[in-house]
Amino acid sequence: MYSEYILIVCSTHDFLESTQAVQSLHGSGRGAGTLGRDREIKKLNEEIDRLKKKLADSDRLEHQLEEAVTLRQDFESSSSKLKALDKQVKALKLEKEDIHKVWVTGELNYQPFLYARTAFL
């Protein structure tokens, strides 16, 4: 995560240096207009374009990283909720089995009442 920020800082620093170099060449080379300076300016402009693209790519990667972090948090939250629901299901199944055991063994005398009640529902 920090490597993307370092890349952005380095790219921004390189971008500023290249921009300053182009500006200084434009300012001092107006009278001379030599071929060497024109090549240097072209080279520096290409470097600026390359650094702009690199900066845009790092912004895109940072956005993707933020999305991935959000998705991971959503996944972890959903996973935690699912585990809680699984525990509830297991507890309800155990409760159902206990009720069924009471029904079958006849420990409670509510069997006819329960049967009659469920038959009419």
CSV table of N, CA and C in Angstrom, one decimal:
chain,number,residue,atom,x,y,z
A,1,MET,N,0.8,-1.2,0.0
A,1,MET,CA,0.0,0.0,0.0
A,1,MET,C,0.9,1.2,0.0
A,2,TYR,N,1.9,1.2,0.8
A,2,TYR,CA,2.8,2.4,0.8
A,2,TYR,C,3.6,2.6,-0.4
A,3,SER,N,3.9,1.5,-1.1
A,3,SER,CA,4.7,1.6,-2.3
A,3,SER,C,4.0,2.4,-3.4
A,4,GLU,N,2.7,2.4,-3.4
A,4,GLU,CA,2.0,3.2,-4.4
A,4,GLU,C,2.2,4.7,-4.1
A,5,TYR,N,2.1,5.0,-2.8
A,5,TYR,CA,2.3,6.4,-2.3
A,5,TYR,C,3.7,6.9,-2.6
A,6,ILE,N,4.7,6.0,-2.4
A,6,ILE,CA,6.1,6.4,-2.7
A,6,ILE,C,6.2,6.6,-4.2
A,7,LEU,N,5.6,5.8,-5.0
A,7,LEU,CA,5.6,5.9,-6.5
A,7,LEU,C,5.0,7.3,-6.9
A,8,ILE,N,3.9,7.6,-6.2
A,8,ILE,CA,3.3,8.9,-6.5
A,8,ILE,C,4.2,10.1,-6.2
A,9,VAL,N,4.8,10.0,-5.0
A,9,VAL,CA,5.7,11.1,-4.6
A,9,VAL,C,6.9,11.2,-5.5
A,10,CYS,N,7.5,10.1,-5.8
A,10,CYS,CA,8.7,10.1,-6.7
A,10,CYS,C,8.3,10.6,-8.1
A,11,SER,N,7.1,10.1,-8.6
A,11,SER,CA,6.7,10.6,-9.9
A,11,SER,C,6.4,12.1,-9.9
A,12,THR,N,5.8,12.5,-8.9
A,12,THR,CA,5.5,14.0,-8.8
A,12,THR,C,6.8,14.8,-8.7
A,13,HIS,N,7.7,14.3,-7.9
A,13,HIS,CA,9.0,15.0,-7.8
A,13,HIS,C,9.7,15.0,-9.2
A,14,ASP,N,9.8,13.9,-9.9
A,14,ASP,CA,10.4,13.8,-11.2
A,14,ASP,C,9.7,14.7,-12.2
A,15,PHE,N,8.3,14.7,-12.1
A,15,PHE,CA,7.5,15.6,-13.0
A,15,PHE,C,7.9,17.0,-12.8
A,16,LEU,N,8.0,17.5,-11.5
A,16,LEU,CA,8.3,18.9,-11.2
A,16,LEU,C,9.7,19.2,-11.7
A,17,GLU,N,10.7,18.3,-11.5
A,17,GLU,CA,12.0,18.6,-12.0
A,17,GLU,C,12.0,18.7,-13.5
A,18,SER,N,11.3,17.8,-14.2
A,18,SER,CA,11.3,17.9,-15.7
A,18,SER,C,10.6,19.2,-16.1
A,19,THR,N,9.6,19.6,-15.5
A,19,THR,CA,8.8,20.8,-15.8
A,19,THR,C,9.7,22.0,-15.6
A,20,GLN,N,10.5,22.0,-14.5
A,20,GLN,CA,11.4,23.2,-14.2
A,20,GLN,C,12.5,23.2,-15.3
A,21,ALA,N,13.0,22.0,-15.7
A,21,ALA,CA,14.1,22.0,-16.6
A,21,ALA,C,13.6,22.6,-18.0
A,22,VAL,N,12.4,22.2,-18.4
A,22,VAL,CA,11.8,22.7,-19.7
A,22,VAL,C,11.6,24.2,-19.6
A,23,GLN,N,11.1,24.7,-18.5
A,23,GLN,CA,10.9,26.1,-18.3
A,23,GLN,C,12.2,26.9,-18.4
A,24,SER,N,13.2,26.3,-17.7
A,24,SER,CA,14.5,27.0,-17.7
A,24,SER,C,15.1,27.0,-19.1
A,25,LEU,N,14.9,25.9,-19.9
A,25,LEU,CA,15.4,25.9,-21.2
A,25,LEU,C,14.7,26.9,-22.2
A,26,HIS,N,13.4,26.9,-22.0
A,26,HIS,CA,12.6,27.9,-22.8
A,26,HIS,C,13.0,29.3,-22.5
A,27,GLY,N,13.3,29.6,-21.2
A,27,GLY,CA,13.6,31.0,-20.8
A,27,GLY,C,15.0,31.4,-21.3
A,28,SER,N,16.0,30.5,-21.2
A,28,SER,CA,17.3,30.9,-21.6
A,28,SER,C,17.7,30.6,-23.1
A,29,GLY,N,16.9,29.8,-23.7
A,29,GLY,CA,17.2,29.4,-25.1
A,29,GLY,C,16.5,30.1,-26.2
A,30,ARG,N,15.7,31.1,-25.8
A,30,ARG,CA,14.9,31.8,-26.9
A,30,ARG,C,15.8,32.5,-27.9
A,31,GLY,N,16.9,33.1,-27.5
A,31,GLY,CA,17.8,33.8,-28.4
A,31,GLY,C,18.6,32.8,-29.2
A,32,ALA,N,19.1,31.8,-28.6
A,32,ALA,CA,20.0,30.8,-29.3
A,32,ALA,C,19.2,29.9,-30.2
A,33,GLY,N,18.2,29.3,-29.8
A,33,GLY,CA,17.4,28.4,-30.6
A,33,GLY,C,18.2,27.3,-31.3
A,34,THR,N,19.1,26.7,-30.6
A,34,THR,CA,20.0,25.7,-31.1
A,34,THR,C,19.2,24.4,-31.2
A,35,LEU,N,19.7,23.5,-32.1
A,35,LEU,CA,19.1,22.2,-32.4
A,35,LEU,C,19.3,21.3,-31.1
A,36,GLY,N,20.4,21.4,-30.4
A,36,GLY,CA,20.6,20.6,-29.2
A,36,GLY,C,19.6,20.9,-28.1
A,37,ARG,N,19.3,22.2,-28.0
A,37,ARG,CA,18.3,22.6,-27.0
A,37,ARG,C,16.9,22.1,-27.4
A,38,ASP,N,16.6,22.2,-28.7
A,38,ASP,CA,15.3,21.7,-29.1
A,38,ASP,C,15.1,20.2,-28.9
A,39,ARG,N,16.2,19.5,-29.1
A,39,ARG,CA,16.2,18.0,-28.8
A,39,ARG,C,16.0,17.8,-27.3
A,40,GLU,N,16.7,18.6,-26.5
A,40,GLU,CA,16.6,18.4,-25.1
A,40,GLU,C,15.2,18.7,-24.6
A,41,ILE,N,14.6,19.8,-25.2
A,41,ILE,CA,13.2,20.2,-24.8
A,41,ILE,C,12.3,19.1,-25.2
A,42,LYS,N,12.4,18.5,-26.4
A,42,LYS,CA,11.6,17.4,-26.9
A,42,LYS,C,11.7,16.2,-25.9
A,43,LYS,N,12.9,15.9,-25.6
A,43,LYS,CA,13.2,14.8,-24.7
A,43,LYS,C,12.5,15.0,-23.3
A,44,LEU,N,12.7,16.2,-22.8
A,44,LEU,CA,12.1,16.5,-21.5
A,44,LEU,C,10.5,16.5,-21.6
A,45,ASN,N,10.0,17.0,-22.7
A,45,ASN,CA,8.5,16.9,-22.8
A,45,ASN,C,8.0,15.5,-22.9
A,46,GLU,N,8.8,14.6,-23.6
A,46,GLU,CA,8.4,13.2,-23.6
A,46,GLU,C,8.5,12.6,-22.2
A,47,GLU,N,9.5,13.0,-21.5
A,47,GLU,CA,9.6,12.5,-20.1
A,47,GLU,C,8.5,13.0,-19.2
A,48,ILE,N,8.1,14.2,-19.4
A,48,ILE,CA,6.9,14.8,-18.7
A,48,ILE,C,5.6,14.0,-19.1
A,49,ASP,N,5.4,13.7,-20.3
A,49,ASP,CA,4.3,12.9,-20.7
A,49,ASP,C,4.3,11.5,-20.1
A,50,ARG,N,5.5,10.9,-20.1
A,50,ARG,CA,5.7,9.5,-19.5
A,50,ARG,C,5.3,9.6,-18.0
A,51,LEU,N,5.8,10.6,-17.3
A,51,LEU,CA,5.5,10.7,-15.9
A,51,LEU,C,4.1,11.0,-15.6
A,52,LYS,N,3.4,11.8,-16.5
A,52,LYS,CA,2.0,12.0,-16.4
A,52,LYS,C,1.2,10.7,-16.5
A,53,LYS,N,1.6,9.9,-17.4
A,53,LYS,CA,0.9,8.6,-17.6
A,53,LYS,C,1.2,7.7,-16.4
A,54,LYS,N,2.4,7.7,-15.9
A,54,LYS,CA,2.7,6.9,-14.7
A,54,LYS,C,1.9,7.4,-13.5
A,55,LEU,N,1.8,8.7,-13.4
A,55,LEU,CA,1.0,9.2,-12.3
A,55,LEU,C,-0.5,8.8,-12.4
A,56,ALA,N,-1.0,8.9,-13.6
A,56,ALA,CA,-2.4,8.5,-13.9
A,56,ALA,C,-2.6,7.0,-13.5
A,57,ASP,N,-1.6,6.2,-13.9
A,57,ASP,CA,-1.6,4.7,-13.6
A,57,ASP,C,-1.6,4.5,-12.1
A,58,SER,N,-0.8,5.2,-11.4
A,58,SER,CA,-0.7,5.1,-10.0
A,58,SER,C,-2.0,5.5,-9.3
A,59,ASP,N,-2.7,6.5,-9.8
A,59,ASP,CA,-4.0,6.9,-9.3
A,59,ASP,C,-5.0,5.8,-9.6
A,60,ARG,N,-5.0,5.2,-10.7
A,60,ARG,CA,-5.9,4.1,-11.1
A,60,ARG,C,-5.7,2.9,-10.1
A,61,LEU,N,-4.4,2.6,-9.9
A,61,LEU,CA,-4.1,1.5,-9.0
A,61,LEU,C,-4.5,1.8,-7.6
A,62,GLU,N,-4.4,3.0,-7.1
A,62,GLU,CA,-4.8,3.4,-5.8
A,62,GLU,C,-6.3,3.2,-5.7
A,63,HIS,N,-7.0,3.6,-6.7
A,63,HIS,CA,-8.5,3.5,-6.7
A,63,HIS,C,-8.9,2.0,-6.6
A,64,GLN,N,-8.2,1.1,-7.4
A,64,GLN,CA,-8.4,-0.3,-7.4
A,64,GLN,C,-8.1,-0.9,-6.0
A,65,LEU,N,-7.1,-0.4,-5.4
A,65,LEU,CA,-6.7,-0.9,-4.0
A,65,LEU,C,-7.8,-0.5,-3.0
A,66,GLU,N,-8.3,0.7,-3.1
A,66,GLU,CA,-9.4,1.1,-2.2
A,66,GLU,C,-10.6,0.2,-2.4
A,67,GLU,N,-10.9,-0.1,-3.7
A,67,GLU,CA,-12.1,-1.0,-4.0
A,67,GLU,C,-11.9,-2.4,-3.4
A,68,ALA,N,-10.6,-2.9,-3.5
A,68,ALA,CA,-10.3,-4.2,-3.0
A,68,ALA,C,-10.4,-4.2,-1.5
A,69,VAL,N,-10.0,-3.2,-0.9
A,69,VAL,CA,-10.1,-3.1,0.6
A,69,VAL,C,-11.6,-3.1,1.0
A,70,THR,N,-12.4,-2.3,0.3
A,70,THR,CA,-13.8,-2.3,0.6
A,70,THR,C,-14.5,-3.6,0.4
A,71,LEU,N,-14.1,-4.3,-0.7
A,71,LEU,CA,-14.7,-5.6,-0.9
A,71,LEU,C,-14.3,-6.6,0.1
A,72,ARG,N,-13.0,-6.5,0.5
A,72,ARG,CA,-12.5,-7.4,1.6
A,72,ARG,C,-13.3,-7.2,2.9
A,73,GLN,N,-13.5,-6.0,3.2
A,73,GLN,CA,-14.2,-5.6,4.5
A,73,GLN,C,-15.7,-6.2,4.4
A,74,ASP,N,-16.3,-6.0,3.2
A,74,ASP,CA,-17.7,-6.5,3.0
A,74,ASP,C,-17.7,-8.0,3.2
A,75,PHE,N,-16.7,-8.7,2.6
A,75,PHE,CA,-16.6,-10.1,2.6
A,75,PHE,C,-16.5,-10.6,4.1
A,76,GLU,N,-15.6,-9.9,4.8
A,76,GLU,CA,-15.3,-10.3,6.2
A,76,GLU,C,-16.6,-10.1,7.1
A,77,SER,N,-17.3,-9.0,6.8
A,77,SER,CA,-18.5,-8.7,7.5
A,77,SER,C,-19.6,-9.8,7.2
A,78,SER,N,-19.7,-10.1,5.9
A,78,SER,CA,-20.7,-11.1,5.5
A,78,SER,C,-20.3,-12.5,6.1
A,79,SER,N,-19.1,-12.8,6.1
A,79,SER,CA,-18.6,-14.1,6.6
A,79,SER,C,-18.9,-14.2,8.1
A,80,SER,N,-18.7,-13.1,8.8
A,80,SER,CA,-19.0,-13.1,10.3
A,80,SER,C,-20.5,-13.3,10.5
A,81,LYS,N,-21.3,-12.6,9.7
A,81,LYS,CA,-22.8,-12.7,9.9
A,81,LYS,C,-23.2,-14.1,9.5
A,82,LEU,N,-22.6,-14.7,8.5
A,82,LEU,CA,-22.9,-16.1,8.1
A,82,LEU,C,-22.6,-17.1,9.3
A,83,LYS,N,-21.4,-16.9,9.9
A,83,LYS,CA,-21.1,-17.8,11.0
A,83,LYS,C,-22.1,-17.6,12.2
A,84,ALA,N,-22.5,-16.4,12.4
A,84,ALA,CA,-23.5,-16.2,13.5
A,84,ALA,C,-24.8,-16.9,13.2
A,85,LEU,N,-25.2,-16.8,11.9
A,85,LEU,CA,-26.5,-17.5,11.5
A,85,LEU,C,-26.3,-19.0,11.5
A,86,ASP,N,-25.1,-19.5,11.2
A,86,ASP,CA,-24.9,-21.0,11.3
A,86,ASP,C,-25.0,-21.4,12.7
A,87,LYS,N,-24.5,-20.6,13.7
A,87,LYS,CA,-24.6,-21.0,15.1
A,87,LYS,C,-26.1,-21.0,15.5
A,88,GLN,N,-26.9,-20.0,15.0
A,88,GLN,CA,-28.3,-20.0,15.3
A,88,GLN,C,-29.0,-21.2,14.8
A,89,VAL,N,-28.7,-21.6,13.5
A,89,VAL,CA,-29.3,-22.7,12.9
A,89,VAL,C,-29.0,-24.0,13.7
A,90,LYS,N,-27.8,-24.2,14.1
A,90,LYS,CA,-27.4,-25.3,15.0
A,90,LYS,C,-28.1,-25.3,16.3
A,91,ALA,N,-28.2,-24.2,16.9
A,91,ALA,CA,-29.0,-24.1,18.2
A,91,ALA,C,-30.4,-24.4,18.0
A,92,LEU,N,-31.0,-24.0,16.9
A,92,LEU,CA,-32.4,-24.3,16.7
A,92,LEU,C,-32.6,-25.7,16.3
A,93,LYS,N,-31.7,-26.3,15.6
A,93,LYS,CA,-31.8,-27.8,15.4
A,93,LYS,C,-31.7,-28.6,16.6
A,94,LEU,N,-30.8,-28.2,17.5
A,94,LEU,CA,-30.7,-28.9,18.8
A,94,LEU,C,-32.0,-28.7,19.6
A,95,GLU,N,-32.6,-27.5,19.6
A,95,GLU,CA,-33.8,-27.3,20.3
A,95,GLU,C,-35.0,-28.1,19.7
A,96,LYS,N,-35.0,-28.2,18.4
A,96,LYS,CA,-36.0,-29.0,17.7
A,96,LYS,C,-35.8,-30.5,18.1
A,97,GLU,N,-34.6,-31.0,18.2
A,97,GLU,CA,-34.4,-32.4,18.6
A,97,GLU,C,-34.8,-32.6,20.0
A,98,ASP,N,-34.5,-31.6,20.9
A,98,ASP,CA,-35.0,-31.8,22.3
A,98,ASP,C,-36.5,-31.8,22.4
A,99,ILE,N,-37.2,-30.9,21.6
A,99,ILE,CA,-38.6,-30.9,21.6
A,99,ILE,C,-39.1,-32.3,21.1
A,100,HIS,N,-38.5,-32.8,20.1
A,100,HIS,CA,-38.9,-34.1,19.5
A,100,HIS,C,-38.8,-35.2,20.5
A,101,LYS,N,-37.6,-35.2,21.2
A,101,LYS,CA,-37.4,-36.2,22.2
A,101,LYS,C,-38.5,-36.1,23.3
A,102,VAL,N,-38.8,-34.9,23.7
A,102,VAL,CA,-39.9,-34.8,24.8
A,102,VAL,C,-41.2,-35.3,24.2
A,103,TRP,N,-41.5,-35.1,23.0
A,103,TRP,CA,-42.7,-35.5,22.3
A,103,TRP,C,-42.8,-37.1,22.2
A,104,VAL,N,-41.7,-37.7,21.8
A,104,VAL,CA,-41.6,-39.1,21.6
A,104,VAL,C,-41.6,-39.8,23.0
A,105,THR,N,-40.9,-39.4,23.9
A,105,THR,CA,-40.8,-40.1,25.2
A,105,THR,C,-42.0,-39.8,26.1
A,106,GLY,N,-42.8,-38.8,25.7
A,106,GLY,CA,-44.0,-38.5,26.5
A,106,GLY,C,-43.8,-37.9,27.8
A,107,GLU,N,-42.7,-37.2,28.0
A,107,GLU,CA,-42.4,-36.6,29.3
A,107,GLU,C,-43.4,-35.5,29.6
A,108,LEU,N,-44.0,-34.9,28.6
A,108,LEU,CA,-45.0,-33.9,28.8
A,108,LEU,C,-46.3,-34.5,28.3
A,109,ASN,N,-47.4,-34.1,28.9
A,109,ASN,CA,-48.7,-34.6,28.5
A,109,ASN,C,-49.4,-33.7,27.5
A,110,TYR,N,-48.7,-32.9,26.8
A,110,TYR,CA,-49.3,-32.0,25.8
A,110,TYR,C,-49.4,-32.6,24.4
A,111,GLN,N,-49.2,-33.9,24.2
A,111,GLN,CA,-49.2,-34.5,22.9
A,111,GLN,C,-50.5,-34.3,22.2
A,112,PRO,N,-51.6,-34.7,22.8
A,112,PRO,CA,-52.9,-34.6,22.0
A,112,PRO,C,-53.2,-33.1,21.7
A,113,PHE,N,-52.9,-32.2,22.6
A,113,PHE,CA,-53.1,-30.8,22.4
A,113,PHE,C,-52.3,-30.3,21.2
A,114,LEU,N,-51.0,-30.7,21.2
A,114,LEU,CA,-50.2,-30.2,20.1
A,114,LEU,C,-50.6,-30.8,18.8
A,115,TYR,N,-51.0,-32.1,18.8
A,115,TYR,CA,-51.4,-32.7,17.6
A,115,TYR,C,-52.7,-32.1,17.1
A,116,ALA,N,-53.7,-31.9,18.0
A,116,ALA,CA,-54.9,-31.2,17.6
A,116,ALA,C,-54.7,-29.8,17.1
A,117,ARG,N,-53.8,-29.1,17.7
A,117,ARG,CA,-53.5,-27.8,17.3
A,117,ARG,C,-52.9,-27.7,16.0
A,118,THR,N,-51.9,-28.6,15.7
A,118,THR,CA,-51.3,-28.6,14.4
A,118,THR,C,-52.2,-29.1,13.3
A,119,ALA,N,-53.1,-30.0,13.6
A,119,ALA,CA,-54.0,-30.5,12.6
A,119,ALA,C,-54.9,-29.4,12.1
A,120,PHE,N,-55.3,-28.5,12.9
A,120,PHE,CA,-56.2,-27.4,12.5
A,120,PHE,C,-55.6,-26.2,11.9
A,121,LEU,N,-54.3,-26.1,11.9
A,121,LEU,CA,-53.5,-25.0,11.4
A,121,LEU,C,-53.4,-25.1,10.0
